[in-house]
Coordinates of C-alpha atoms in Angstrom, one line a residue:
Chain A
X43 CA 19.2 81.2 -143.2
X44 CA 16.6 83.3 -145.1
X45 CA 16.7 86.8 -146.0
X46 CA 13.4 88.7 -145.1
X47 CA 12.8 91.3 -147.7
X48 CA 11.9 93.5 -144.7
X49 CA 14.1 96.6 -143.3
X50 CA 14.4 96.2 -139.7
X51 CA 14.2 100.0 -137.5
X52 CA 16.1 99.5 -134.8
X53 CA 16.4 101.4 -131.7
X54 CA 19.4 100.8 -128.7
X55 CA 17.2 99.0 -126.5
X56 CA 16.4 94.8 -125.2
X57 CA 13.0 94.4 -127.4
X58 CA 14.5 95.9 -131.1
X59 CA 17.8 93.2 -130.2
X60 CA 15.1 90.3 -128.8
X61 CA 13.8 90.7 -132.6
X62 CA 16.7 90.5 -134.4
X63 CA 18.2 87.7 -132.0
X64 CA 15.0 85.8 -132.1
X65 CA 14.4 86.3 -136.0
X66 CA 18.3 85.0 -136.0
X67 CA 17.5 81.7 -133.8
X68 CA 14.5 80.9 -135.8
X69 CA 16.7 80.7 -139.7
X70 CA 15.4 84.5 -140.3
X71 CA 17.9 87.8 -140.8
X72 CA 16.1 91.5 -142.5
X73 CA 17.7 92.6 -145.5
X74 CA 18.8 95.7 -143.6
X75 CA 18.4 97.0 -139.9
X76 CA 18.5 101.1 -140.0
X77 CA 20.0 102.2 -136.3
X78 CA 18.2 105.5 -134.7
X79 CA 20.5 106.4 -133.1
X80 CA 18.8 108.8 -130.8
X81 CA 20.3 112.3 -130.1
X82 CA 21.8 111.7 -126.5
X83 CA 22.5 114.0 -123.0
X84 CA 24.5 116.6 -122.8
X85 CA 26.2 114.7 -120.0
X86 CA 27.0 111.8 -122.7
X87 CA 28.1 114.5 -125.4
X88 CA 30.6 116.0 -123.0
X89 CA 32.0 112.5 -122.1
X90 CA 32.0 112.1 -125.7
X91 CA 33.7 115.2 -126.3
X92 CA 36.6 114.3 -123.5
X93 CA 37.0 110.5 -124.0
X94 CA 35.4 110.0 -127.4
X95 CA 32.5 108.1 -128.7
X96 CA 33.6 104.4 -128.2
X97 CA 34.9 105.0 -124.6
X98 CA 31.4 106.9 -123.3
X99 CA 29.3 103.9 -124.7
X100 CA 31.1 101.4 -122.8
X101 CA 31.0 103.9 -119.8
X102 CA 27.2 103.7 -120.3
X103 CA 26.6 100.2 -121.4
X104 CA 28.5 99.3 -117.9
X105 CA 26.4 101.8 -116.3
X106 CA 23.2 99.9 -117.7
X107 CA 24.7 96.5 -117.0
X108 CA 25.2 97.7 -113.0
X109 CA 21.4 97.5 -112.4
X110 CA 21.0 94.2 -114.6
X111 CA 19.5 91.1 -113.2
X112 CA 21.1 88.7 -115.7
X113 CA 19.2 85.6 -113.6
X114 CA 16.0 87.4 -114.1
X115 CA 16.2 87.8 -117.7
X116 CA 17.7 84.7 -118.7
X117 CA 14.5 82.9 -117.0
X118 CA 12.3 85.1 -118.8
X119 CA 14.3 84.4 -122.5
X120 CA 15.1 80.8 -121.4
X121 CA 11.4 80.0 -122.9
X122 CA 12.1 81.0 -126.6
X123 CA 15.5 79.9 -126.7
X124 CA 17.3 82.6 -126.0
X125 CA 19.6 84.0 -123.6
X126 CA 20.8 87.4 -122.1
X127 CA 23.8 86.5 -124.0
X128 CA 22.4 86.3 -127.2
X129 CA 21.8 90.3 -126.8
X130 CA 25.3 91.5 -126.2
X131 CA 26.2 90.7 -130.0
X132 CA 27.3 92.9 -132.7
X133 CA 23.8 94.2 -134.3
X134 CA 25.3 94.9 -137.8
X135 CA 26.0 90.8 -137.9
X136 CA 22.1 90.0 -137.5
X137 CA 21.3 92.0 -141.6
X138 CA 23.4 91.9 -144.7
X139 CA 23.4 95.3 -144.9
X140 CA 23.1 97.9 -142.0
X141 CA 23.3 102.0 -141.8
X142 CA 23.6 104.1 -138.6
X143 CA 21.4 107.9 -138.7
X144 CA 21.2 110.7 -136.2
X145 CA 17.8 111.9 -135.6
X146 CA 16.0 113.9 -132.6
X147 CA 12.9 112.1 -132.7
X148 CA 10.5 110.0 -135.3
X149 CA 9.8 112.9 -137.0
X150 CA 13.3 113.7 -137.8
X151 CA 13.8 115.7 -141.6
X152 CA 16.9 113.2 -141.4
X153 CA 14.5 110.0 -140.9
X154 CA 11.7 110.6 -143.7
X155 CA 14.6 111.5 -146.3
X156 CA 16.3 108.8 -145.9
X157 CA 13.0 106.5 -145.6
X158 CA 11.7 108.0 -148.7
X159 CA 15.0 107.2 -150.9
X160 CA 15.1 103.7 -149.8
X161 CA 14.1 100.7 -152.0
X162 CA 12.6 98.3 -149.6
X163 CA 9.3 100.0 -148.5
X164 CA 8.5 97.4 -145.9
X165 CA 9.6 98.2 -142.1
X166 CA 9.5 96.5 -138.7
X167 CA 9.0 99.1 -136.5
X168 CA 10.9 97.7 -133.3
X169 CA 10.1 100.6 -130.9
X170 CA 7.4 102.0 -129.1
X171 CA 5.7 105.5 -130.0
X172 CA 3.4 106.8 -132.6
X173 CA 4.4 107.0 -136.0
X174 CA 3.9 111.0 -137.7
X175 CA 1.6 111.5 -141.3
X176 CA 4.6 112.9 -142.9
X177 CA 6.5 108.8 -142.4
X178 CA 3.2 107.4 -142.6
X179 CA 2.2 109.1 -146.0
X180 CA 6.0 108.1 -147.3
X181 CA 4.5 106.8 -151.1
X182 CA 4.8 102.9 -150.9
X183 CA 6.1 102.5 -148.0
X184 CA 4.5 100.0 -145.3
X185 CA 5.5 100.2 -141.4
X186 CA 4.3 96.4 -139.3
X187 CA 4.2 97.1 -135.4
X188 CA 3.8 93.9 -133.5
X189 CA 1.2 95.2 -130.5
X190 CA 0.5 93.4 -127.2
X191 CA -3.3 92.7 -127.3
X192 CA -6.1 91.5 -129.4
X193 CA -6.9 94.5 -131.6
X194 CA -9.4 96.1 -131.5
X195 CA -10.5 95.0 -128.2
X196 CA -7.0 95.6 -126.2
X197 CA -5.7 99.0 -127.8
X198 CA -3.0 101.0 -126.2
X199 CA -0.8 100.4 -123.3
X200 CA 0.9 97.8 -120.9
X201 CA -1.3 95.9 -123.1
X202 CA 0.4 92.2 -121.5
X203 CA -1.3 93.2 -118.3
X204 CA -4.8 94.1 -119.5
X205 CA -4.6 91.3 -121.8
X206 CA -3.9 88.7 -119.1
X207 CA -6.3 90.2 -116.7
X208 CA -9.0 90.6 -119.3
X209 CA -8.8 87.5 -121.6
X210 CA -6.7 85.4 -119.2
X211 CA -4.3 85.0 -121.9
X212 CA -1.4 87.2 -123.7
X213 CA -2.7 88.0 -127.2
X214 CA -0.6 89.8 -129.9
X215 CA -1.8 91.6 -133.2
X216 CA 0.6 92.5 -136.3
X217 CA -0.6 95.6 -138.1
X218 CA 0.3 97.9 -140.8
X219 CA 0.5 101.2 -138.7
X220 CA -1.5 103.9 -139.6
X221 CA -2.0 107.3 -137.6
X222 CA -4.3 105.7 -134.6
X223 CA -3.0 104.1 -131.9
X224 CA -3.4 100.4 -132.8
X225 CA -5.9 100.7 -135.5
X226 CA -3.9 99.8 -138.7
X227 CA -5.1 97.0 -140.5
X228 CA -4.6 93.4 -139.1
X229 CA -2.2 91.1 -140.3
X230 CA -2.3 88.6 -138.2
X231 CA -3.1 87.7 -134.4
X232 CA -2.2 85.5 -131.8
X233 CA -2.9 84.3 -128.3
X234 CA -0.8 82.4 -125.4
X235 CA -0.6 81.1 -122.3
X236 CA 2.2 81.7 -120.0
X237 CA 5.3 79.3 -119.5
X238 CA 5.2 77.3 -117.0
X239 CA 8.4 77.4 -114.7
X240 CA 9.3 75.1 -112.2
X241 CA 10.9 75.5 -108.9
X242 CA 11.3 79.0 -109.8
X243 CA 10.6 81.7 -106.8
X244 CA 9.2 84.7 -109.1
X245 CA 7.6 85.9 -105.9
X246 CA 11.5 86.9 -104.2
X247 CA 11.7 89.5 -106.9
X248 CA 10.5 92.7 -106.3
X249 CA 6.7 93.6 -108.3
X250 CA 8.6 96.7 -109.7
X251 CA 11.4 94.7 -110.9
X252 CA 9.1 91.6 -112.4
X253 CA 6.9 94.5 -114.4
X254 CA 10.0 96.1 -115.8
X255 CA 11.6 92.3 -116.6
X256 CA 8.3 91.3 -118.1
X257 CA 7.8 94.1 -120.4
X258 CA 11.5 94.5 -121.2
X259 CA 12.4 90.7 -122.0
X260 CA 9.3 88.0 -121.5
X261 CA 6.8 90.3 -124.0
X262 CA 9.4 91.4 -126.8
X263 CA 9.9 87.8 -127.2
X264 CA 6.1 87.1 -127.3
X265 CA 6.5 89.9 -130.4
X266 CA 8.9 88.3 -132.5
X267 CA 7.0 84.9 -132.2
X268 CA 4.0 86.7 -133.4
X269 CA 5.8 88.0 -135.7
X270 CA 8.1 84.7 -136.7
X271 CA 4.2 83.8 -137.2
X272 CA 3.5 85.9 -139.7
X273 CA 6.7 85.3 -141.8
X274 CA 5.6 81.7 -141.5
X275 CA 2.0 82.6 -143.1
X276 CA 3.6 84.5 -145.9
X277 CA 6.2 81.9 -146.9
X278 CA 3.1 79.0 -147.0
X279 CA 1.1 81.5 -149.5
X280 CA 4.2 82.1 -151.2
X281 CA 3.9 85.9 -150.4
X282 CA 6.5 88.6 -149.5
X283 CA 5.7 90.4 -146.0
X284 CA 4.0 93.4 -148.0
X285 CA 1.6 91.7 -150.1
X286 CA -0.1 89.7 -147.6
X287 CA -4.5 89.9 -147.0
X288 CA -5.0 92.0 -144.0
X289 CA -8.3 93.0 -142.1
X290 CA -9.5 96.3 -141.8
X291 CA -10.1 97.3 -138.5
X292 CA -12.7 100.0 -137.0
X293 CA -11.0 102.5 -135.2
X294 CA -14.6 103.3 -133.5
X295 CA -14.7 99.3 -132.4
X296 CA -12.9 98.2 -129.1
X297 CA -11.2 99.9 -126.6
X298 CA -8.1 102.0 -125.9
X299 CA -6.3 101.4 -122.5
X300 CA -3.7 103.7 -120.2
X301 CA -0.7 102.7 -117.4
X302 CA -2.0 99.9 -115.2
X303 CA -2.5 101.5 -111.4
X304 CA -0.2 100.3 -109.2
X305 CA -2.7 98.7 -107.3
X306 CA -4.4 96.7 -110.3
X307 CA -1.2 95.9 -111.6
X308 CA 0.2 94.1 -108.6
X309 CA -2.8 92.0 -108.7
X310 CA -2.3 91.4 -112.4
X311 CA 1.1 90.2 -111.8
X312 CA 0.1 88.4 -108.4
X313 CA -2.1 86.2 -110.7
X314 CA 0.7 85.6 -113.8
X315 CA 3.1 85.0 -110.7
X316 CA 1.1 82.3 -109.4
X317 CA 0.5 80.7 -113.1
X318 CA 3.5 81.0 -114.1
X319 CA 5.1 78.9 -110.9
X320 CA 2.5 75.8 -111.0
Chain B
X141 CA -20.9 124.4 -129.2
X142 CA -18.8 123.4 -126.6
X143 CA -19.3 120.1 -124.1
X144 CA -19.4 121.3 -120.6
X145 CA -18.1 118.8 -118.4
X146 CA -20.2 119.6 -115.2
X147 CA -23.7 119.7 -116.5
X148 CA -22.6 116.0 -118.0
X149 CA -21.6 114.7 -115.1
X150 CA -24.5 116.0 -113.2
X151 CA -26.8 114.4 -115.4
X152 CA -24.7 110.9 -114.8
X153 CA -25.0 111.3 -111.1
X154 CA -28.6 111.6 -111.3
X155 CA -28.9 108.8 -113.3
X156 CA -26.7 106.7 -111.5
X157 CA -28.0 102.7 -112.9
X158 CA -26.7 100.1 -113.8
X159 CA -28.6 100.2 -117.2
X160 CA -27.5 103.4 -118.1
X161 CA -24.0 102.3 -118.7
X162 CA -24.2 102.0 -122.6
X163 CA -25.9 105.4 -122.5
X164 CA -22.9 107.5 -121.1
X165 CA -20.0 104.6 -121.9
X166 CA -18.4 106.8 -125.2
X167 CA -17.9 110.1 -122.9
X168 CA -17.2 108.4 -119.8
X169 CA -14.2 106.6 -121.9
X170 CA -13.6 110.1 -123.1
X171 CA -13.3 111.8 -119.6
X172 CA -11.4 108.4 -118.9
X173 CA -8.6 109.5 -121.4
X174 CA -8.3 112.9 -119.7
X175 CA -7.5 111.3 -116.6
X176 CA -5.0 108.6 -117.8
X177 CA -3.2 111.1 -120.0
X178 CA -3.8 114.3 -119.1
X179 CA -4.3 114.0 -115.2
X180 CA -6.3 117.2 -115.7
X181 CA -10.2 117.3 -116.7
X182 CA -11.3 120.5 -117.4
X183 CA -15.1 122.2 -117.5
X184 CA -15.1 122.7 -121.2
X185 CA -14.1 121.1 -124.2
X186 CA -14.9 120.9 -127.6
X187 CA -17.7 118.8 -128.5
X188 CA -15.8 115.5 -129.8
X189 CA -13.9 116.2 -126.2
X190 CA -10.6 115.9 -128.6
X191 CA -9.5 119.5 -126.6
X192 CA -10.4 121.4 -124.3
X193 CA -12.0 124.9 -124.7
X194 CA -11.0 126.0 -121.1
X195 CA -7.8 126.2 -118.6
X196 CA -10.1 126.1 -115.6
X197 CA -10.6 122.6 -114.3
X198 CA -13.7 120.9 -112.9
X199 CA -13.8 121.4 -108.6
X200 CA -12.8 118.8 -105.9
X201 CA -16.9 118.2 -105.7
X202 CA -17.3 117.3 -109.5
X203 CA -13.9 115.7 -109.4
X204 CA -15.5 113.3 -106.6
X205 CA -18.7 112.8 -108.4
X206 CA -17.1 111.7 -111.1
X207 CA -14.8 109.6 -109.4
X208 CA -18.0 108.2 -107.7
X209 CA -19.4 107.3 -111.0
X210 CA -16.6 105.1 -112.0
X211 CA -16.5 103.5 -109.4
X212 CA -20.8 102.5 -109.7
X213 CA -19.9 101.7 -112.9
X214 CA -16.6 98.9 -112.3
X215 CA -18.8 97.7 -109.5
X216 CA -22.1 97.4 -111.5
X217 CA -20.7 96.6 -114.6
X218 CA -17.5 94.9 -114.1
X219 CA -15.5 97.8 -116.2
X220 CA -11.8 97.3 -114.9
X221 CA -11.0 100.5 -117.2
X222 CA -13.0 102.8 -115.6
X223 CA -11.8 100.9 -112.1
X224 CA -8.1 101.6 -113.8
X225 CA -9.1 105.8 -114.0
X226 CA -11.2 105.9 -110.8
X227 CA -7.9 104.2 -108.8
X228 CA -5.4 107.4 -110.6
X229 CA -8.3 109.9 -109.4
X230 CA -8.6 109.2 -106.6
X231 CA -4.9 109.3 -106.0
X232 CA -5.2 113.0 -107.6
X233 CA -7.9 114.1 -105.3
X234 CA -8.5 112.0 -101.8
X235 CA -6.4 114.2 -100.0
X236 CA -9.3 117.0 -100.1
X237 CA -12.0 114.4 -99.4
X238 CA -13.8 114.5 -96.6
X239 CA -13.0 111.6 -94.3
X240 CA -16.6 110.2 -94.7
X241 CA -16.3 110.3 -98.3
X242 CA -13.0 108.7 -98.3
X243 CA -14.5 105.9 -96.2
X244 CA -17.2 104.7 -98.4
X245 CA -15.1 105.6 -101.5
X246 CA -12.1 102.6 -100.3
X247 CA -15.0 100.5 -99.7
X248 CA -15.6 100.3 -103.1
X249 CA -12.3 99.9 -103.9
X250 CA -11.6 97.1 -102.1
X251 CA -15.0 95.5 -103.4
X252 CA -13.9 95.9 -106.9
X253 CA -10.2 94.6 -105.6
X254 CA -12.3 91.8 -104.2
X255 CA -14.0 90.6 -107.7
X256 CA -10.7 91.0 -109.5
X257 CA -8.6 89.0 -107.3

């Protein structure tokens, strides 16, 4: 196993554990993974009050686990090696060292102070959302953000879908993150083509469901390869993750894209439906 | 200065080619943004469009040129974004279209359907 000089932010949801399990499966761990752990409900805080903190996660972990399609996901890991599983494990196992902090939002006072004293300056942003100046500007420090599309062209979001309809393939671009949306400078990019699955009915799940699956499981794990990429890169050049070439990108060049219409998006998933079961 | 929004997309309308796509393609992704995120376009904004100068939004009529617009332009020029904004626009506004509007307006949404299936 390596250690990645790289802190991992982690938020409580499938794609930051698909990194970590995936960096795990492929001989990699982060020095350190920093939980957000996001200020909850009041509904959770009174459980938590009555029962205590341990007791009202399990309450909600079973109440996530009651809508789960394990089938589902396991088909949509199955390709990178991974299983549902592999996501139900203890996250403080996955780093040598690991912290837990309490913030409102990304631009938490809590978050910046405690970015700002830390050593390692290099990040993997696991979650989705725009960064603020005042982490940005933190002296040193880099954040990478994995982003579905082929920067600059495919900017924004549900980036899997307007890739595939657009390019006819699922393209991925590591960035530094800067203030923009997508227009940090480019790391490294990559394209694929859907697995193929056989004997496998995608078209008995429900489109709803199959967008949800897709973006929650099948395009975290497209990520971390991009991503496992990149690593990859910096160990041939015998570079850490921070001190690698990178592209500047035009933030006037290319094209930022919104939520897929319904409509659209059932044909977009009609068409990776059909590819994905030949 | 301020952008108005009508007087632009009267000009669009009466200039309604496919060549003159490149000309209006920076605002139209612009206006495209205000319905995506915003849901709202509104007459006035300032002249980068990054906000807008007014609370009072653009009528059904200039709503449906606009969404007319989009639509030339997916059709014309094969621009699945501004199909993408023209399909959340008209969601917002067909109930106050006139049936014979509406008619020819799902037309071309089922053309561009057509192409992209």
């Amino acid at each position: 196993m390596k250690c990645l000089n790289i802190t991992v932010l982690y938020n409580d949801s499938i794609p930051s554990k698909i990194y970590l399990a995936f960096l795990y499966k492929n001989g990699f761990y982060p020095r350190k993974i920093i939980y957000l752990n996001f200020k909850t409900s009041k509904k959770y805080n009174i459980t938590k009050f009555f029962l205590g903190k341990r007791f009202s996660d399990k309450i909600r972990e079973s109440r996530k686990k009651k809508y789960l399609d394990v089938e589902l996901s396991n088909l949509l890991l199955q390709p990178f090696n991974l299983k549902y599983s592999d996501l139900d494990k203890d996250i403080a196992g996955f780093s040598q060292e690991y912290c837990e902090i309490s913030v409102s939002s990304l631009s938490d006072k809590n978050l910046i102070d405690y970015l700002t004293n830390e050593t390692n300056k290099t990040f993997l942003f696991t979650g989705g959302g725009i960064l603020k100046k005042e982490l940005l500007s933190i002296k040193d420090t880099k954040f990478i953000h994995i982003h579905p599309g082929v920067v600059p062209d495919i900017k924004g979001s549900d980036g899997l879908f307007w890739s595939y309809l657009l390019r006819g393939k699922i393209g991925y671009s590591c960035f530094y993150m800067n203030e923009g949306i997508d227009t940090g400078d480019i790391l490294h990019i990559d394209e694929y083509k859907l697995h193929k699955y056989k004997n496998t009915k995608f078209s008995k799940y429900k489109k709803q469901v199959l967008y949800r699956y897709l973006l929650d499981y099948y395009d975290p794990c497209f990520r971390a390869q991009t991503f496992v990429n990149l690593i990859n890169k910096s160990l041939t050049n015998s570079k850490e993750l921070n001190e690698l070439s990178y592209e500047k990108q035009d933030s006037t060049v290319g094209r930022t894209y919104f939520l897929m219409h319904e409509k659209l998006r059932d044909i977009v998933l009609e068409k990776m439906i059909k590819e994905m079961s030949a | 200065m301020s952008f108005e929004t009508i007087k632009f997309i009267e000009k669009i309308d009466s200039d309604l080619r496919k060549e003159s796509y490149t000309q209006y393609y920076t605002v139209l992704n612009k206006l495209c943004k205000k319905i995506d995120v915003v849901k709202v376009v509104y007459d006035k904004y300032e002249d980068d469009l990054s906000k807008a100068s007014s609370t009072v939004s653009i009528s059904i009529e200039v709503y449906s040129k606009l969404l007319k617009i989009l639509l030339f332009y997916s059709l014309e020029n094969s621009d699945i974004k501004y199909f993408n904004s023209a399909l959340k626009l008209y969601d917002k506004v067909q109930d106050k279209l006139m049936r014979i509007e509406k008619d020819s307006i799902n037309e071309s949404i089922e053309k561009m359907l057509r192409i992209i299936l």
